[in-house]
Coordinates of C-alpha atoms and ligand atoms in Angstrom, one line a residue:
M801 CA -32.1 20.1 -36.1
R802 CA -31.5 19.2 -39.6
F803 CA -29.1 16.5 -40.8
R804 CA -28.4 15.7 -37.3
G805 CA -25.3 13.1 -37.4
L806 CA -25.2 13.3 -41.0
T807 CA -22.2 13.9 -43.3
I808 CA -22.6 16.0 -46.4
F809 CA -19.9 16.3 -49.0
V810 CA -20.1 19.7 -50.8
T811 CA -17.6 19.7 -54.0
G812 CA -16.6 23.2 -55.0
G813 CA -17.2 24.6 -51.5
A814 CA -14.6 27.0 -51.8
G815 CA -16.6 29.0 -54.7
F816 CA -19.1 31.4 -54.9
I817 CA -22.2 29.3 -54.5
G818 CA -20.4 26.2 -52.8
S819 CA -19.3 28.7 -49.9
A820 CA -22.7 29.8 -49.3
V821 CA -24.0 26.4 -49.2
V822 CA -21.2 25.3 -46.7
R823 CA -22.2 28.7 -44.5
H824 CA -25.7 27.7 -44.4
L825 CA -25.2 24.3 -43.8
L826 CA -22.9 25.1 -40.7
D827 CA -25.0 27.8 -39.5
D828 CA -28.2 26.4 -39.8
T829 CA -28.2 22.6 -39.7
D830 CA -26.3 20.0 -37.5
A831 CA -24.7 18.4 -40.7
F832 CA -21.0 17.7 -40.7
V833 CA -19.5 19.3 -43.9
V834 CA -16.6 17.8 -46.0
N835 CA -15.8 20.6 -48.6
I836 CA -14.0 18.9 -51.7
D837 CA -12.4 21.5 -53.8
K838 CA -9.1 21.9 -56.0
L839 CA -9.0 25.6 -55.4
T840 CA -8.8 27.1 -58.8
Y841 CA -8.4 30.8 -59.3
A842 CA -12.1 31.0 -58.5
S843 CA -11.8 29.7 -54.9
N844 CA -11.3 31.4 -51.9
L845 CA -11.2 29.5 -48.3
S846 CA -11.7 33.1 -46.6
S847 CA -15.5 33.1 -47.8
I848 CA -16.2 30.5 -44.8
P849 CA -15.2 32.4 -41.8
Q850 CA -17.2 30.2 -39.6
A851 CA -15.0 27.1 -40.8
A852 CA -12.2 28.1 -38.4
G853 CA -12.1 25.5 -35.4
N854 CA -15.8 24.2 -36.3
P855 CA -15.7 20.6 -35.2
R856 CA -18.4 20.0 -38.0
Y857 CA -16.3 21.1 -40.8
T858 CA -13.3 19.5 -42.9
F859 CA -11.6 20.5 -46.1
A860 CA -10.2 18.2 -48.7
K861 CA -8.0 19.9 -51.7
V862 CA -9.1 17.2 -54.0
D863 CA -10.0 17.6 -57.8
I864 CA -13.1 15.9 -58.7
C865 CA -11.3 14.3 -61.7
D866 CA -9.1 12.2 -59.2
A867 CA -10.9 9.1 -58.7
P868 CA -8.5 7.3 -56.2
A869 CA -8.9 10.4 -54.1
L870 CA -12.5 10.9 -54.2
R871 CA -12.9 6.9 -53.1
A872 CA -10.7 7.6 -50.1
L873 CA -13.1 10.4 -49.0
F874 CA -16.2 8.4 -49.6
D875 CA -14.5 5.5 -47.5
R876 CA -13.5 7.7 -44.9
Y877 CA -16.1 9.8 -44.3
Q878 CA -19.2 7.5 -45.4
P879 CA -21.4 10.8 -46.6
H880 CA -25.2 10.7 -46.3
G881 CA -25.3 13.0 -49.4
V882 CA -23.5 14.8 -51.9
M883 CA -23.8 18.1 -53.3
N884 CA -21.7 18.8 -56.5
L885 CA -21.0 22.5 -57.1
A886 CA -17.4 21.8 -58.5
A887 CA -17.4 23.4 -61.7
E888 CA -15.6 25.7 -64.0
S889 CA -18.3 28.6 -64.2
H890 CA -17.5 31.5 -66.4
V891 CA -19.0 31.8 -69.7
D892 CA -16.1 34.1 -71.1
R893 CA -13.4 32.1 -70.0
S894 CA -15.2 28.7 -71.7
I895 CA -15.1 30.8 -75.2
D896 CA -11.3 31.3 -74.9
G897 CA -10.5 28.0 -73.3
P898 CA -13.2 25.2 -73.1
G899 CA -10.9 22.4 -72.2
E900 CA -11.0 22.9 -68.6
F901 CA -14.8 23.2 -68.9
I902 CA -15.1 19.7 -70.3
R903 CA -12.3 18.4 -67.9
T904 CA -13.9 19.4 -64.8
N905 CA -17.7 19.8 -65.7
V906 CA -17.8 16.6 -67.6
V907 CA -15.2 14.5 -66.9
G908 CA -15.4 15.6 -63.3
T909 CA -18.9 14.8 -62.8
F910 CA -18.6 11.5 -64.3
T911 CA -15.8 10.5 -62.2
L912 CA -17.8 11.7 -59.1
L913 CA -20.8 9.7 -60.4
Q914 CA -18.7 6.6 -60.6
E915 CA -17.2 6.9 -57.0
A916 CA -20.5 7.7 -55.7
L917 CA -22.2 4.7 -57.3
R918 CA -19.1 2.3 -56.0
Y919 CA -20.0 3.6 -52.4
W920 CA -23.6 3.5 -52.8
R921 CA -23.6 -0.1 -53.7
G922 CA -21.6 -1.3 -50.7
L923 CA -24.0 0.6 -48.2
E924 CA -26.1 -1.5 -46.0
P925 CA -30.1 -1.1 -47.2
A926 CA -31.2 1.9 -44.8
R927 CA -28.3 4.1 -45.8
R928 CA -28.5 3.1 -49.3
T929 CA -32.1 4.3 -49.4
A930 CA -31.2 7.6 -47.8
F931 CA -28.5 8.3 -49.8
R932 CA -28.7 11.4 -52.3
L933 CA -26.5 12.9 -54.9
L934 CA -27.7 16.5 -55.8
H935 CA -25.9 18.1 -59.0
V936 CA -26.2 21.6 -59.2
S937 CA -26.5 23.0 -62.5
T938 CA -27.6 26.4 -64.5
D939 CA -30.7 27.4 -66.5
E940 CA -28.0 28.1 -69.3
V941 CA -28.5 24.8 -70.4
Y942 CA -32.1 25.6 -71.9
G943 CA -30.4 28.2 -74.3
S944 CA -31.9 31.6 -75.2
L945 CA -35.5 33.0 -74.7
G946 CA -37.3 35.3 -76.6
A947 CA -39.4 38.2 -75.4
E948 CA -42.2 35.8 -74.0
G949 CA -42.2 32.6 -71.9
F950 CA -39.9 30.9 -69.1
F951 CA -37.9 27.9 -68.6
T952 CA -39.6 24.8 -66.9
E953 CA -38.2 21.4 -66.2
A954 CA -39.7 20.3 -69.3
T955 CA -37.9 22.7 -71.7
A956 CA -35.4 21.2 -74.2
Y957 CA -31.8 21.6 -73.6
Q958 CA -30.2 23.9 -76.1
P959 CA -27.0 25.1 -74.7
N960 CA -24.9 27.7 -76.6
S961 CA -21.7 28.4 -74.9
P962 CA -18.8 26.0 -74.1
Y963 CA -19.9 26.3 -70.7
S964 CA -23.4 25.5 -70.7
A965 CA -22.6 22.6 -73.4
S966 CA -20.4 21.3 -70.6
K967 CA -23.2 21.7 -67.8
A968 CA -25.8 20.1 -70.3
S969 CA -23.5 17.0 -70.7
S970 CA -23.0 16.6 -66.9
D971 CA -26.9 16.8 -66.6
H972 CA -27.4 14.0 -69.1
L973 CA -24.8 11.9 -67.2
V974 CA -26.4 12.5 -63.9
R975 CA -29.8 11.4 -65.5
A976 CA -28.2 8.2 -67.1
W977 CA -26.6 7.1 -64.0
R978 CA -30.0 7.2 -62.1
E979 CA -31.7 5.3 -65.1
T980 CA -29.2 2.9 -66.0
Y981 CA -27.8 2.2 -62.1
E982 CA -30.6 3.8 -59.7
L983 CA -28.0 5.8 -58.4
P984 CA -30.4 8.2 -56.4
T985 CA -29.6 11.8 -58.0
L986 CA -31.8 15.0 -58.3
V987 CA -30.8 18.0 -60.6
T988 CA -31.4 21.8 -60.1
N989 CA -31.0 24.5 -62.8
C990 CA -30.7 28.0 -61.3
S991 CA -30.8 31.3 -62.7
N992 CA -27.9 34.0 -62.4
N993 CA -26.7 34.2 -58.7
Y994 CA -25.2 37.4 -56.8
G995 CA -24.4 38.3 -53.4
P996 CA -21.3 38.3 -51.1
Y997 CA -18.1 36.4 -51.9
H998 CA -18.6 36.3 -55.9
F999 CA -15.5 36.4 -57.8
P1000 CA -15.1 40.2 -59.5
E1001 CA -15.4 38.6 -62.9
K1002 CA -19.0 38.1 -63.0
L1003 CA -20.9 41.3 -63.8
I1004 CA -22.1 42.4 -60.6
P1005 CA -19.0 42.4 -58.7
H1006 CA -17.3 43.4 -61.9
M1007 CA -19.2 46.7 -62.0
I1008 CA -19.1 47.3 -58.4
I1009 CA -15.3 47.0 -58.3
K1010 CA -14.8 49.4 -61.6
G1011 CA -17.3 51.9 -60.5
L1012 CA -15.5 52.3 -57.1
A1013 CA -12.4 52.5 -59.1
E1014 CA -13.9 55.1 -61.5
Q1015 CA -13.1 52.7 -64.6
E1016 CA -15.3 52.1 -67.5
L1017 CA -18.2 50.0 -67.1
P1018 CA -18.4 47.5 -70.0
V1019 CA -21.7 46.5 -71.0
Y1020 CA -21.9 43.7 -73.6
G1021 CA -23.6 44.6 -76.8
D1022 CA -26.8 46.8 -76.6
G1023 CA -27.1 45.8 -72.6
Q1024 CA -30.9 44.7 -73.4
N1025 CA -29.9 41.0 -72.4
I1026 CA -31.9 39.7 -69.7
R1027 CA -30.9 37.6 -66.7
D1028 CA -33.2 36.3 -63.9
W1029 CA -31.2 37.1 -60.5
L1030 CA -31.2 35.0 -57.4
Y1031 CA -29.6 35.9 -54.4
V1032 CA -27.1 33.3 -53.2
E1033 CA -28.2 32.8 -49.8
D1034 CA -31.7 32.1 -51.2
H1035 CA -30.2 29.5 -53.6
A1036 CA -28.2 27.8 -50.9
R1037 CA -31.8 27.3 -48.9
A1038 CA -33.4 25.9 -52.1
L1039 CA -30.4 23.5 -52.5
T1040 CA -30.4 21.9 -49.0
L1041 CA -34.1 21.6 -49.1
V1042 CA -34.1 19.7 -52.5
L1043 CA -31.3 17.2 -51.0
E1044 CA -33.5 16.8 -47.8
R1045 CA -36.9 16.6 -49.5
G1046 CA -36.8 16.6 -53.1
R1047 CA -38.0 13.5 -55.1
V1048 CA -35.2 11.3 -56.5
G1049 CA -34.8 11.7 -60.3
Q1050 CA -36.5 15.1 -60.4
T1051 CA -35.1 18.2 -61.7
Y1052 CA -36.0 21.6 -59.9
N1053 CA -35.6 25.0 -61.5
I1054 CA -34.6 27.4 -59.2
G1055 CA -35.2 31.4 -59.7
G1056 CA -36.2 34.5 -58.1
R1057 CA -38.8 36.0 -60.6
N1058 CA -36.3 38.9 -60.8
E1059 CA -35.6 39.4 -64.4
R1060 CA -33.7 42.6 -65.2
T1061 CA -31.7 43.8 -68.4
N1062 CA -28.4 44.3 -68.1
L1063 CA -28.5 47.8 -68.4
H1064 CA -31.0 48.2 -65.6
V1065 CA -28.5 46.1 -63.1
V1066 CA -25.4 48.4 -63.9
K1067 CA -27.5 51.7 -63.7
T1068 CA -28.9 50.3 -60.3
I1069 CA -25.4 49.5 -59.1
C1070 CA -24.3 53.1 -60.4
G1071 CA -27.1 54.6 -58.2
L1072 CA -26.0 52.6 -55.3
L1073 CA -22.3 53.4 -55.3
D1074 CA -23.3 57.2 -55.8
Q1075 CA -25.6 57.1 -52.6
H1076 CA -23.3 55.0 -50.5
H1077 CA -20.0 55.9 -51.7
P1078 CA -20.2 59.4 -53.5
S1079 CA -17.7 60.5 -55.9
N1080 CA -16.4 63.9 -56.6
L1081 CA -16.3 63.5 -60.1
G1082 CA -20.2 63.1 -60.7
T1083 CA -22.6 60.2 -61.4
R1084 CA -21.1 56.5 -61.9
E1085 CA -23.3 56.5 -65.1
R1086 CA -21.0 58.5 -66.8
L1087 CA -18.6 55.3 -66.9
I1088 CA -21.0 53.1 -68.8
A1089 CA -19.6 51.9 -72.2
F1090 CA -21.3 49.9 -74.4
V1091 CA -18.6 47.2 -75.9
T1092 CA -18.3 44.6 -78.3
D1093 CA -21.0 41.8 -77.6
R1094 CA -20.2 38.3 -76.2
P1095 CA -20.3 35.5 -79.2
G1096 CA -23.3 33.4 -78.9
H1097 CA -24.6 35.6 -76.1
D1098 CA -28.0 34.3 -75.1
R1099 CA -30.5 37.1 -75.1
R1100 CA -33.0 36.3 -72.1
Y1101 CA -33.0 33.9 -69.4
A1102 CA -36.3 33.5 -67.1
I1103 CA -37.0 30.9 -64.8
D1104 CA -40.4 29.3 -64.0
A1105 CA -40.0 28.2 -60.2
T1106 CA -43.6 27.0 -59.6
K1107 CA -42.3 23.3 -59.0
I1108 CA -40.0 24.0 -56.3
E1109 CA -42.4 26.7 -54.6
S1110 CA -45.4 24.6 -54.8
E1111 CA -43.8 21.1 -54.0
L1112 CA -40.9 22.2 -51.2
G1113 CA -42.5 25.7 -50.1
W1114 CA -39.4 27.4 -50.8
R1115 CA -39.5 31.2 -51.7
A1116 CA -36.7 33.6 -52.6
R1117 CA -36.5 36.1 -49.5
E1118 CA -34.9 38.9 -51.1
T1119 CA -36.1 40.9 -54.4
F1120 CA -33.6 42.2 -56.9
E1121 CA -33.8 45.7 -55.0
T1122 CA -33.1 44.4 -51.4
G1123 CA -30.4 41.9 -52.7
I1124 CA -28.4 44.3 -54.5
E1125 CA -28.5 46.9 -51.9
K1126 CA -27.1 44.2 -49.5
T1127 CA -24.5 43.2 -52.2
V1128 CA -23.2 46.6 -52.9
K1129 CA -23.0 47.6 -49.0
W1130 CA -21.1 44.0 -48.7
Y1131 CA -18.6 45.0 -51.3
L1132 CA -18.1 48.6 -49.6
D1133 CA -17.6 46.7 -46.4
Q1134 CA -15.6 43.7 -47.1
R1135 CA -12.8 45.8 -49.4
S1136 CA -10.2 43.4 -48.1
W1137 CA -11.9 40.1 -49.6
W1138 CA -11.9 41.5 -53.1
Q1139 CA -8.6 43.6 -52.9
E1140 CA -6.7 40.0 -52.0
I1141 CA -8.2 38.9 -55.1
L1142 CA -6.8 41.7 -57.1
D1143 CA -3.6 41.8 -55.3
R1144 CA -2.9 38.2 -56.1
G1145 CA -2.9 39.3 -60.0
Y1146 CA -6.6 39.0 -61.1
Q1147 CA -6.8 42.1 -63.7
A1148 CA -10.4 42.3 -64.8
K1149 CA -9.6 42.6 -68.3
R1150 CA -12.0 41.9 -71.2
I1151 CA -11.7 38.3 -72.3
G1152 CA -14.3 35.8 -74.4
V1153 CA -14.5 38.1 -77.6
G1154 CA -13.6 34.9 -79.5
Ligands
NAD725 P1 -17.3 29.3 -58.9 O1 -16.5 29.3 -60.2 O2 -17.3 30.5 -58.0 O3 -16.6 28.0 -57.8 C1 -16.2 26.7 -58.4 C2 -15.7 26.0 -57.4 O4 -15.5 24.8 -57.8 C3 -14.2 26.6 -57.0 O5 -13.9 26.8 -55.5 C4 -13.4 25.8 -57.8 O6 -12.2 25.8 -56.9 C5 -13.8 24.5 -57.4 N1 -13.3 23.6 -58.7 C6 -13.3 23.8 -60.0 N2 -12.8 22.6 -60.5 C7 -12.7 21.8 -59.9 C8 -12.1 20.4 -59.5 N3 -12.1 19.8 -60.8 N4 -12.6 19.7 -58.5 C9 -12.7 20.2 -57.4 N5 -12.9 21.5 -57.4 C10 -13.2 22.3 -58.5 O7 -18.6 28.7 -59.4 P2 -20.1 29.1 -58.7 O8 -20.9 30.1 -59.3 O9 -20.1 28.9 -57.3 O10 -21.0 27.9 -59.4 C11 -21.3 26.6 -58.6 C12 -22.0 25.7 -59.4 O11 -23.2 26.4 -59.5 C13 -21.4 25.5 -60.9 O12 -21.8 24.0 -61.2 C14 -22.1 26.3 -61.6 O13 -22.5 25.7 -62.9 C15 -23.6 26.4 -60.9 N6 -24.5 27.4 -61.3 C16 -23.9 28.9 -61.2 C17 -24.7 29.9 -61.2 C18 -24.2 31.3 -61.0 O14 -24.8 32.3 -61.4 N7 -22.8 31.5 -60.4 C19 -26.0 29.9 -61.6 C20 -26.5 28.5 -61.6 C21 -25.4 27.7 -61.6
TDX726 O1 -18.4 42.9 -68.0 C1 -19.3 42.2 -68.5 N1 -20.2 42.9 -69.1 C2 -21.6 42.6 -69.6 O2 -22.4 43.2 -70.2 C3 -19.7 41.2 -68.0 C4 -18.8 40.4 -66.9 C5 -21.2 40.6 -68.3 N2 -21.8 41.3 -68.9 C6 -23.0 40.7 -69.5 C7 -23.1 39.3 -70.0 C8 -24.3 38.6 -69.5 O3 -25.4 38.7 -70.2 O4 -23.9 40.4 -68.2 C9 -24.6 39.2 -68.0 C10 -24.1 38.4 -67.1 O5 -22.8 38.0 -67.2 P1 -22.0 36.8 -66.2 O6 -21.9 37.6 -65.2 O7 -20.7 36.4 -67.2 O8 -22.8 35.8 -66.1 P2 -23.6 34.8 -67.3 O9 -23.0 34.8 -68.6 O10 -25.0 35.1 -67.4 O11 -23.6 33.5 -66.5 C11 -23.9 33.3 -64.9 O12 -25.1 32.9 -64.7 C12 -25.4 31.6 -64.8 C13 -22.8 32.4 -64.1 O13 -21.4 33.0 -64.7 C14 -22.9 31.0 -64.7 O14 -22.0 30.2 -64.0 C15 -24.3 30.6 -64.4 O15 -24.7 29.3 -64.9

């Protein structure tokens, strides 16, 4: 079995993608997982049902900017690898309040690198050689594409939002810690994820929950912006593969070859809601409203995933059509998961208009 006897740190393991990684490590490998999370608004420990009573799981409520706390965790658990998913992740929030994005995404990554380096330098040679730090990043660091072309690992960075600029900064720090100090790092840049346990501020769960409530479905601008969608469990599998078999110092782009316009995504959700949860008031498409665009709104993202596919044999299992149907059904079946987020005060209001 994979990762037998090995301890993996997952930062941000109570978030959307981090929790998918933790579920995958607990379900499909023998790894001992230490979930390191500050528990911001975006976190939810109930996203890891298999954690309860699991002897291969530990949770540490720790901020990745807290060097002494990280040091204590490294000393205590002696990890084989670190997967860094702790971040502020929502572009609209970064427009209204970039400070937290600089703090967690830049200073937090710096702090984690420093503590990982200190720990790694103290390891005996075999464990030193085996150690990996995987930094999880986004395709948004590459900026915006026109109608043609794809982001490859060689595409120049051109971030446009405070969020993507903070992620780009963190990617550069990770690279520098390898070049300068030889810390064995890897970076992945992934396209838009979707699936179960996604916080309702993001496009897909936002539209599902608003559609169910018969509320307006706010499409930014003309709805023709394109995102390249990847089912979150496909991403989680890619990440453990990169940690296990990726070449140190390399970047791997991860994407599912599923480009769709936002309007197409919203209309698909409307159709699935009408099918699985019909409304007396008519089709959900009547709720679509074109609203003020996001400032600096990137037009198109599209990932060329050839490198991870050919080097590591990874393939996305879900197409957009299979993944979105699973996702809509999950939100219909797991209402208590997202209702609890609304009950604790999340209001799904428009933010990030500058
Ligand atoms: P998320 O917002 O759902 O979760 C982030 C988690 O990090 C939360 O549990 C939060 O409590 C935790 N966190 C935040 N600040 C922290 C800190 N200072 N210390 C410790 N924990 C902290 O985000 P996500 O969508 O799961 O994204 C995870 C990572 O993947 C991020 O680095 C993001 O940039 C990247 N990414 C996301 C997507 C996507 O579509 N969601 C795509 C590509 C890359
Ligand atoms: O209500 C909405 N209406 C709308 O038209 C929302 C919330 C979004 N949108 C548009 C903006 C984007 O073009 O939908 C698209 C997707 O928006 P988000 O869900 O906010 O995602 P995005 O900005 O593309 O960023 C996401 O993918 C890359 C994640 O939030 C990032 O963390 C990840 O790096």
